[in-house]
Amino acid sequence: MSTRAFITIDTELMWRHHVAGHDIATIAQRSLEPAGVGVSWQLEQLARHSLKACFFVDPMPALVYGLDPVKRVVERILHAGQEVQLHLHPNWTGARADDKGAGFGLFELIDYGLDGQRELIAQAADLLRKAGAGELTAFRSGSYSANDDTLRALAALGFRYDSSHNGSEHPWPSAIGLPARQIAPIAHHGIVEVPVTCIEDRPGHLRHFQICALSSAEMRAALAHAARERHAAVTIVGHGFELANRAGTRPNAVHVRRFESLCRMLAERQGTLVTTHFRDCPAMPLDAQDRPLAPSLVRTRLRQAEQLWSNWVEERAA
């Protein structure tokens, strides 16, 4: 059986732009389409390489700014043939459009009990469906903040998949009761947990497979490892905003190159790494003993040097 490859893009209005006091048009632009390398550009790259991706969309800012910005991005994603699933940052529950972050709810979903989590997830799912997303089968909590109660709540609400378990953020805020090194899909509390893929970047230390976290060389090695070892799945994280600088005003050249490189690598491996939508309910073994890629000092040092260069360029451009 081929390895399932989940390209997941967390898609949200950024809290920091709200705190900066920007109007909703600026917040949406800098969060969703920053510097020409946001959601639309990413959709174009995916289409160019015939890749499937899941966009986890957070509808909670609609409580503050209305549904229109969420509707527009959902329509854009679905029109491109990609899927929309549920993302959730609960802090928006206490915010107002003009308060610059003075009001907010609890930031971590795991700070709520079972009933509170179920109510928040149900509210968010209702908002996302009203924005045009259709039926929802998968969830990722903002900041990977989830625990076993999250999975119980999702199961009660009819979800099939969660993708919040992230060993590099375990045991907080990624607090699901699974081992940190669990990277294979597994049935847990009535949900199929599809963990974020992690590698060891140094002995005993996990780093998750995110565009802004791994170099192209690390991504290439992680994909080759997953294919060679016939892993059940490899789960990759991106964000709608992370290919630009923090202000959302200029592309981050390093991150853009990584995204382009990732698309090429997955396109070249489509026979062994099959990009997949959650909505298709893909068949995956749930008892695999998949293990993270072992560390390489050379790969880690090269990424650290690349990041230092990127930070230096950003400081000079500021």
Short mmCIF file of C-alpha atoms in Angstrom, two decimals, residues 56 114 121 136-141 146-165 176 178 182 184-195 278 284 286:
data_model
loop_
_atom_site.label_atom_id
_atom_site.label_comp_id
_atom_site.label_asym_id
_atom_site.label_seq_id
_atom_site.Cartn_x
_atom_site.Cartn_y
_atom_site.Cartn_z
CA PHE A 56 -8.00 23.70 7.88
CA LEU A 114 -15.27 18.19 27.69
CA ILE A 121 -16.28 22.79 18.19
CA LEU A 136 -16.86 18.24 7.84
CA THR A 137 -14.90 15.11 8.71
CA ALA A 138 -11.53 16.34 10.05
CA PHE A 139 -10.28 18.78 12.67
CA ARG A 140 -7.07 20.43 13.83
CA SER A 141 -6.97 22.57 16.94
CA ALA A 146 -5.96 19.13 22.01
CA ASN A 147 -6.37 16.38 24.58
CA ASP A 148 -8.39 13.20 24.91
CA ASP A 149 -11.52 15.23 25.71
CA THR A 150 -11.08 16.93 22.33
CA LEU A 151 -11.26 13.56 20.61
CA ARG A 152 -14.28 12.51 22.67
CA ALA A 153 -16.01 15.77 21.70
CA LEU A 154 -15.17 15.28 18.02
CA ALA A 155 -16.48 11.71 18.05
CA ALA A 156 -19.73 12.85 19.67
CA LEU A 157 -20.11 15.47 16.92
CA GLY A 158 -19.62 12.97 14.11
CA PHE A 159 -16.05 13.78 13.06
CA ARG A 160 -13.87 10.95 11.76
CA TYR A 161 -10.31 12.39 11.86
CA ASP A 162 -8.21 14.66 14.02
CA SER A 163 -4.71 15.93 13.16
CA SER A 164 -3.70 17.80 16.32
CA HIS A 165 -1.16 15.40 17.81
CA ILE A 176 -3.51 13.95 23.50
CA LEU A 178 -0.38 9.28 22.85
CA GLN A 182 3.49 8.53 17.56
CA ALA A 184 1.33 6.78 12.40
CA PRO A 185 -2.48 7.10 12.22
CA ILE A 186 -4.17 5.42 15.16
CA ALA A 187 -7.70 4.89 16.46
CA HIS A 188 -8.07 6.76 19.76
CA HIS A 189 -11.28 7.60 21.66
CA GLY A 190 -13.49 7.03 18.64
CA ILE A 191 -11.40 9.17 16.26
CA VAL A 192 -8.69 8.31 13.75
CA GLU A 193 -5.80 10.46 14.92
CA VAL A 194 -3.52 11.44 12.03
CA PRO A 195 -0.48 12.93 13.80
CA PHE A 278 -9.66 13.50 4.42
CA MET A 284 -4.81 3.46 6.10
CA LEU A 286 -3.96 1.92 12.03
#
